[in-house]
PDB file of C-alpha atoms in Angstrom:
ATOM      1  CA  UNK A 553     -34.496 -35.698  78.269  1.00 44.00           C
ATOM      2  CA  UNK A 554     -34.877 -33.249  81.115  1.00 42.00           C
ATOM      3  CA  UNK A 555     -33.703 -33.962  84.635  1.00 45.00           C
ATOM      4  CA  UNK A 556     -37.282 -34.044  85.918  1.00 42.00           C
ATOM      5  CA  UNK A 557     -38.345 -36.482  83.165  1.00 47.00           C
ATOM      6  CA  UNK A 558     -35.597 -38.889  84.172  1.00 55.00           C
ATOM      7  CA  UNK A 559     -36.379 -38.591  87.870  1.00 53.00           C
ATOM      8  CA  UNK A 560     -40.107 -38.499  88.566  1.00 63.00           C
ATOM      9  CA  UNK A 561     -41.184 -36.906  91.838  1.00 62.00           C
ATOM     10  CA  UNK A 562     -42.002 -40.271  93.445  1.00 60.00           C
ATOM     11  CA  UNK A 563     -38.429 -41.489  92.854  1.00 69.00           C
ATOM     12  CA  UNK A 564     -37.107 -38.284  94.371  1.00 61.00           C
ATOM     13  CA  UNK A 565     -39.351 -38.703  97.416  1.00 59.00           C
ATOM     14  CA  UNK A 566     -37.996 -42.222  98.005  1.00 59.00           C
ATOM     15  CA  UNK A 567     -34.494 -40.773  98.382  1.00 64.00           C
ATOM     16  CA  UNK A 568     -35.438 -37.871 100.633  1.00 66.00           C
ATOM     17  CA  UNK A 569     -34.784 -38.644 104.315  1.00 64.00           C
ATOM     18  CA  UNK A 570     -37.358 -35.999 105.264  1.00 58.00           C
ATOM     19  CA  UNK A 571     -40.024 -38.136 103.581  1.00 59.00           C
ATOM     20  CA  UNK A 572     -38.715 -41.537 104.638  1.00 59.00           C
ATOM     21  CA  UNK A 573     -38.326 -40.471 108.293  1.00 60.00           C
ATOM     22  CA  UNK A 574     -41.293 -38.326 109.309  1.00 56.00           C
ATOM     23  CA  UNK A 575     -39.432 -37.131 112.409  1.00 57.00           C
ATOM     24  CA  UNK A 576     -36.480 -35.973 110.259  1.00 59.00           C
ATOM     25  CA  UNK A 577     -34.224 -37.339 112.981  1.00 65.00           C
ATOM     26  CA  UNK A 578     -31.356 -38.088 110.580  1.00 63.00           C
ATOM     27  CA  UNK A 579     -31.484 -34.635 108.981  1.00 63.00           C
ATOM     28  CA  UNK A 580     -31.632 -33.004 112.416  1.00 65.00           C
ATOM     29  CA  UNK A 581     -28.745 -35.100 113.762  1.00 62.00           C
ATOM     30  CA  UNK A 582     -26.533 -34.098 110.860  1.00 72.00           C
ATOM     31  CA  UNK A 583     -27.523 -30.418 111.090  1.00 75.00           C
ATOM     32  CA  UNK A 584     -28.494 -30.162 107.430  1.00 76.00           C
ATOM     33  CA  UNK A 585     -30.572 -27.368 105.942  1.00 81.00           C
ATOM     34  CA  UNK A 586     -33.045 -27.891 103.079  1.00 80.00           C
ATOM     35  CA  UNK A 587     -30.505 -26.830 100.414  1.00 88.00           C
ATOM     36  CA  UNK A 588     -27.993 -29.417 101.639  1.00 85.00           C
ATOM     37  CA  UNK A 589     -30.637 -32.149 101.762  1.00 81.00           C
ATOM     38  CA  UNK A 590     -31.671 -31.264  98.189  1.00 83.00           C
ATOM     39  CA  UNK A 591     -28.025 -31.539  97.045  1.00 88.00           C
ATOM     40  CA  UNK A 592     -27.711 -34.958  98.673  1.00 86.00           C
ATOM     41  CA  UNK A 593     -31.003 -36.168  97.196  1.00 82.00           C
ATOM     42  CA  UNK A 594     -29.828 -34.995  93.748  1.00 87.00           C
ATOM     43  CA  UNK A 595     -26.512 -36.784  94.249  1.00 90.00           C
ATOM     44  CA  UNK A 596     -28.270 -40.038  95.082  1.00 86.00           C
ATOM     45  CA  UNK A 597     -30.700 -39.589  92.184  1.00 87.00           C
ATOM     46  CA  UNK A 598     -27.721 -39.270  89.861  1.00 88.00           C
ATOM     47  CA  UNK A 599     -26.157 -42.373  91.374  1.00 89.00           C
ATOM     48  CA  UNK A 600     -29.385 -44.348  90.899  1.00 87.00           C
ATOM     49  CA  UNK A 601     -29.648 -43.106  87.328  1.00 88.00           C
ATOM     50  CA  UNK A 602     -26.047 -44.152  86.625  1.00 90.00           C
ATOM     51  CA  UNK A 603     -26.678 -47.574  88.169  1.00 89.00           C
ATOM     52  CA  UNK A 604     -29.714 -48.123  85.923  1.00 88.00           C
ATOM     53  CA  UNK A 605     -27.828 -46.881  82.862  1.00 89.00           C
ATOM     54  CA  UNK A 606     -24.801 -49.056  83.642  1.00 87.00           C
ATOM     55  CA  UNK A 607     -27.084 -52.088  83.919  1.00 88.00           C
ATOM     56  CA  UNK A 608     -28.672 -51.207  80.566  1.00 89.00           C
ATOM     57  CA  UNK A 609     -25.237 -50.886  78.924  1.00 85.00           C
ATOM     58  CA  UNK A 610     -24.128 -54.234  80.361  1.00 84.00           C
ATOM     59  CA  UNK A 611     -27.335 -55.915  79.256  1.00 86.00           C
ATOM     60  CA  UNK A 612     -27.011 -54.490  75.734  1.00 85.00           C
ATOM     61  CA  UNK A 613     -23.444 -55.827  75.482  1.00 81.00           C
ATOM     62  CA  UNK A 614     -24.438 -59.260  76.790  1.00 82.00           C
ATOM     63  CA  UNK A 615     -27.420 -59.379  74.437  1.00 84.00           C
ATOM     64  CA  UNK A 616     -25.254 -58.444  71.438  1.00 82.00           C
ATOM     65  CA  UNK A 617     -22.626 -61.022  72.383  1.00 80.00           C
ATOM     66  CA  UNK A 618     -25.343 -63.551  73.341  1.00 82.00           C
ATOM     67  CA  UNK A 619     -23.673 -64.149  76.703  1.00 87.00           C
ATOM     68  CA  UNK A 620     -24.722 -64.397  80.325  1.00 88.00           C
ATOM     69  CA  UNK A 621     -23.288 -62.119  83.001  1.00 88.00           C
ATOM     70  CA  UNK A 622     -20.595 -64.539  84.203  1.00 91.00           C
ATOM     71  CA  UNK A 623     -19.747 -65.426  80.601  1.00 92.00           C
ATOM     72  CA  UNK A 624     -19.116 -61.749  79.828  1.00 90.00           C
ATOM     73  CA  UNK A 625     -17.142 -61.269  83.047  1.00 91.00           C
ATOM     74  CA  UNK A 626     -15.011 -64.284  82.108  1.00 94.00           C
ATOM     75  CA  UNK A 627     -14.254 -62.939  78.648  1.00 93.00           C
ATOM     76  CA  UNK A 628     -13.391 -59.472  79.984  1.00 90.00           C
ATOM     77  CA  UNK A 629     -11.077 -61.026  82.594  1.00 94.00           C
ATOM     78  CA  UNK A 630      -9.281 -63.238  80.076  1.00 96.00           C
ATOM     79  CA  UNK A 631      -8.879 -60.340  77.626  1.00 93.00           C
ATOM     80  CA  UNK A 632      -7.575 -58.015  80.316  1.00 91.00           C
ATOM     81  CA  UNK A 633      -5.053 -60.427  81.821  1.00 93.00           C
ATOM     82  CA  UNK A 634      -3.751 -61.773  78.504  1.00 92.00           C
ATOM     83  CA  UNK A 635      -3.331 -58.288  77.001  1.00 90.00           C
ATOM     84  CA  UNK A 636       0.195 -58.050  78.466  1.00 89.00           C
ATOM     85  CA  UNK A 637       1.115 -61.647  77.599  1.00 89.00           C
ATOM     86  CA  UNK A 638       0.133 -63.202  80.945  1.00 92.00           C
ATOM     87  CA  UNK A 639      -1.451 -66.639  81.001  1.00 94.00           C
ATOM     88  CA  UNK A 640      -4.965 -67.237  82.353  1.00 95.00           C
ATOM     89  CA  UNK A 641      -5.879 -70.639  83.771  1.00 95.00           C
ATOM     90  CA  UNK A 642      -9.257 -72.030  84.743  1.00 93.00           C
ATOM     91  CA  UNK A 643      -8.216 -71.785  88.411  1.00 93.00           C
ATOM     92  CA  UNK A 644      -7.534 -68.067  88.035  1.00 94.00           C
ATOM     93  CA  UNK A 645     -10.866 -67.601  86.290  1.00 96.00           C
ATOM     94  CA  UNK A 646     -12.747 -69.548  88.982  1.00 95.00           C
ATOM     95  CA  UNK A 647     -11.162 -67.344  91.670  1.00 95.00           C
ATOM     96  CA  UNK A 648     -12.014 -64.165  89.772  1.00 95.00           C
ATOM     97  CA  UNK A 649     -15.646 -65.204  89.260  1.00 95.00           C
ATOM     98  CA  UNK A 650     -15.996 -66.716  92.745  1.00 95.00           C
ATOM     99  CA  UNK A 651     -17.195 -70.057  91.389  1.00 95.00           C
ATOM    100  CA  UNK A 652     -16.113 -73.663  91.834  1.00 93.00           C
ATOM    101  CA  UNK A 653     -13.870 -75.691  89.541  1.00 90.00           C
ATOM    102  CA  UNK A 654     -16.741 -77.755  88.110  1.00 93.00           C
ATOM    103  CA  UNK A 655     -18.754 -74.567  87.474  1.00 95.00           C
ATOM    104  CA  UNK A 656     -15.867 -72.904  85.634  1.00 94.00           C
ATOM    105  CA  UNK A 657     -15.440 -76.068  83.548  1.00 94.00           C
ATOM    106  CA  UNK A 658     -19.101 -75.901  82.485  1.00 95.00           C
ATOM    107  CA  UNK A 659     -18.739 -72.186  81.719  1.00 95.00           C
ATOM    108  CA  UNK A 660     -15.618 -72.792  79.617  1.00 96.00           C
ATOM    109  CA  UNK A 661     -17.236 -75.722  77.793  1.00 96.00           C
ATOM    110  CA  UNK A 662     -20.130 -73.437  76.876  1.00 94.00           C
ATOM    111  CA  UNK A 663     -17.860 -70.558  75.791  1.00 96.00           C
ATOM    112  CA  UNK A 664     -15.646 -72.884  73.768  1.00 96.00           C
ATOM    113  CA  UNK A 665     -18.625 -74.491  71.977  1.00 94.00           C
ATOM    114  CA  UNK A 666     -19.887 -71.006  71.092  1.00 93.00           C
ATOM    115  CA  UNK A 667     -16.471 -70.043  69.678  1.00 95.00           C
ATOM    116  CA  UNK A 668     -15.630 -67.411  72.299  1.00 95.00           C
ATOM    117  CA  UNK A 669     -12.608 -69.021  73.973  1.00 96.00           C
ATOM    118  CA  UNK A 670      -9.994 -71.636  73.269  1.00 96.00           C
ATOM    119  CA  UNK A 671      -8.091 -73.817  75.691  1.00 95.00           C
ATOM    120  CA  UNK A 672      -4.457 -74.171  74.693  1.00 94.00           C
ATOM    121  CA  UNK A 673      -1.336 -75.737  76.161  1.00 92.00           C
ATOM    122  CA  UNK A 674       0.061 -73.820  79.107  1.00 91.00           C
ATOM    123  CA  UNK A 675       3.545 -72.561  78.189  1.00 90.00           C
ATOM    124  CA  UNK A 676       5.203 -73.720  81.438  1.00 91.00           C
ATOM    125  CA  UNK A 677       2.837 -76.135  83.233  1.00 88.00           C
ATOM    126  CA  UNK A 678       2.025 -79.437  81.482  1.00 86.00           C
ATOM    127  CA  UNK A 679      -0.880 -80.078  83.884  1.00 88.00           C
ATOM    128  CA  UNK A 680      -2.658 -76.802  83.135  1.00 87.00           C
ATOM    129  CA  UNK A 681      -4.305 -75.213  80.135  1.00 90.00           C
ATOM    130  CA  UNK A 682      -4.251 -71.556  79.234  1.00 94.00           C
ATOM    131  CA  UNK A 683      -7.360 -69.691  78.160  1.00 96.00           C
ATOM    132  CA  UNK A 684      -7.512 -67.413  75.131  1.00 95.00           C
ATOM    133  CA  UNK A 685     -10.389 -65.332  73.788  1.00 96.00           C
ATOM    134  CA  UNK A 686     -10.896 -65.936  70.065  1.00 96.00           C
ATOM    135  CA  UNK A 687     -10.123 -63.104  67.676  1.00 95.00           C
ATOM    136  CA  UNK A 688     -13.760 -62.869  66.560  1.00 93.00           C
ATOM    137  CA  UNK A 689     -14.969 -62.447  70.152  1.00 93.00           C
ATOM    138  CA  UNK A 690     -12.126 -60.052  70.995  1.00 91.00           C
ATOM    139  CA  UNK A 691     -13.083 -57.852  68.031  1.00 91.00           C
ATOM    140  CA  UNK A 692     -16.798 -57.946  68.888  1.00 88.00           C
ATOM    141  CA  UNK A 693     -16.153 -57.142  72.562  1.00 86.00           C
ATOM    142  CA  UNK A 694     -13.804 -54.289  71.686  1.00 85.00           C
ATOM    143  CA  UNK A 695     -16.281 -52.832  69.194  1.00 83.00           C
ATOM    144  CA  UNK A 696     -19.159 -52.910  71.687  1.00 82.00           C
ATOM    145  CA  UNK A 697     -18.193 -53.071  75.355  1.00 81.00           C
ATOM    146  CA  UNK A 698     -14.846 -51.427  74.699  1.00 82.00           C
ATOM    147  CA  UNK A 699     -16.498 -48.548  72.867  1.00 86.00           C
ATOM    148  CA  UNK A 700     -18.952 -48.032  75.752  1.00 86.00           C
ATOM    149  CA  UNK A 701     -16.059 -48.022  78.225  1.00 85.00           C
ATOM    150  CA  UNK A 702     -14.192 -45.462  76.096  1.00 90.00           C
ATOM    151  CA  UNK A 703     -17.261 -43.184  76.151  1.00 92.00           C
ATOM    152  CA  UNK A 704     -17.423 -43.382  79.973  1.00 91.00           C
ATOM    153  CA  UNK A 705     -13.672 -42.765  80.190  1.00 92.00           C
ATOM    154  CA  UNK A 706     -14.101 -39.628  78.068  1.00 95.00           C
ATOM    155  CA  UNK A 707     -16.715 -38.284  80.506  1.00 94.00           C
ATOM    156  CA  UNK A 708     -14.266 -38.746  83.396  1.00 93.00           C
ATOM    157  CA  UNK A 709     -11.436 -37.228  81.351  1.00 95.00           C
ATOM    158  CA  UNK A 710     -13.532 -34.098  80.769  1.00 97.00           C
ATOM    159  CA  UNK A 711     -13.912 -33.545  84.519  1.00 96.00           C
ATOM    160  CA  UNK A 712     -11.453 -31.522  86.536  1.00 97.00           C
ATOM    161  CA  UNK A 713      -8.932 -33.421  88.594  1.00 96.00           C
ATOM    162  CA  UNK A 714     -10.566 -32.052  91.745  1.00 97.00           C
ATOM    163  CA  UNK A 715     -14.006 -33.321  90.648  1.00 96.00           C
ATOM    164  CA  UNK A 716     -12.605 -36.785  89.828  1.00 96.00           C
ATOM    165  CA  UNK A 717     -10.949 -36.999  93.253  1.00 97.00           C
ATOM    166  CA  UNK A 718     -14.181 -35.886  94.986  1.00 96.00           C
ATOM    167  CA  UNK A 719     -16.237 -38.461  93.061  1.00 95.00           C
ATOM    168  CA  UNK A 720     -13.675 -41.142  93.872  1.00 95.00           C
ATOM    169  CA  UNK A 721     -13.725 -40.294  97.587  1.00 96.00           C
ATOM    170  CA  UNK A 722     -17.542 -40.416  97.600  1.00 94.00           C
ATOM    171  CA  UNK A 723     -17.736 -43.779  95.824  1.00 93.00           C
ATOM    172  CA  UNK A 724     -14.990 -45.304  97.992  1.00 94.00           C
ATOM    173  CA  UNK A 725     -16.790 -44.105 101.133  1.00 94.00           C
ATOM    174  CA  UNK A 726     -20.053 -45.715  99.949  1.00 92.00           C
ATOM    175  CA  UNK A 727     -18.258 -48.941  99.041  1.00 91.00           C
ATOM    176  CA  UNK A 728     -16.608 -49.027 102.485  1.00 94.00           C
ATOM    177  CA  UNK A 729     -19.937 -49.047 104.349  1.00 90.00           C
ATOM    178  CA  UNK A 730     -20.400 -52.435 105.991  1.00 91.00           C
ATOM    179  CA  UNK A 731     -23.382 -54.522 104.975  1.00 88.00           C
ATOM    180  CA  UNK A 732     -25.880 -54.583 107.827  1.00 85.00           C
ATOM    181  CA  UNK A 733     -27.595 -57.834 108.688  1.00 84.00           C
ATOM    182  CA  UNK A 734     -31.007 -56.329 109.361  1.00 79.00           C
ATOM    183  CA  UNK A 735     -32.382 -59.674 110.480  1.00 84.00           C
ATOM    184  CA  UNK A 736     -29.861 -59.696 113.314  1.00 80.00           C
ATOM    185  CA  UNK A 737     -31.249 -56.429 114.670  1.00 67.00           C
ATOM    186  CA  UNK A 738     -28.188 -54.300 113.950  1.00 53.00           C
ATOM    187  CA  UNK A 739     -28.532 -50.566 114.602  1.00 57.00           C
ATOM    188  CA  UNK A 740     -29.582 -48.351 111.645  1.00 54.00           C
ATOM    189  CA  UNK A 741     -26.335 -46.286 111.618  1.00 51.00           C
TER     190      UNK A 741
END
């Protein structure tokens, strides 16, 4: 698929500050020429494309595993933490998912009924249970989600170290932008 087929002109226009701000105040303030604006628009188009593709990959994995988003996040967390022999408790899982104790209990009940996780005795705390992903689910997740992750890792591995550092700086800078409460009348930048 060509770049233009993936990014129709109307999508490109939505990302172009020269089209979104008829006065081009932002472009003027930053002292950008047309070539630089085009590079930035292309960068944001690529980011939007990756976001849509990442969502499609996640949805395909959840559909294959017949799991909801939090269910899949729970399984990935348990697999990751237990890989080195650490114990996962429902409290740890609730904190990771940002949900309450009763909500994590319902989630675990559902995952246990479906054969994805087991609750076992905690090795050191009689009052707690440890969580384990079943071998069947571990194999299925590794064969699907794990394979997708390995493909993405290979793309990053093929980049130069300089390119990886530049991409990392860019993504960290975007992630560090504070969320603006537009209803409170906060300034645009």
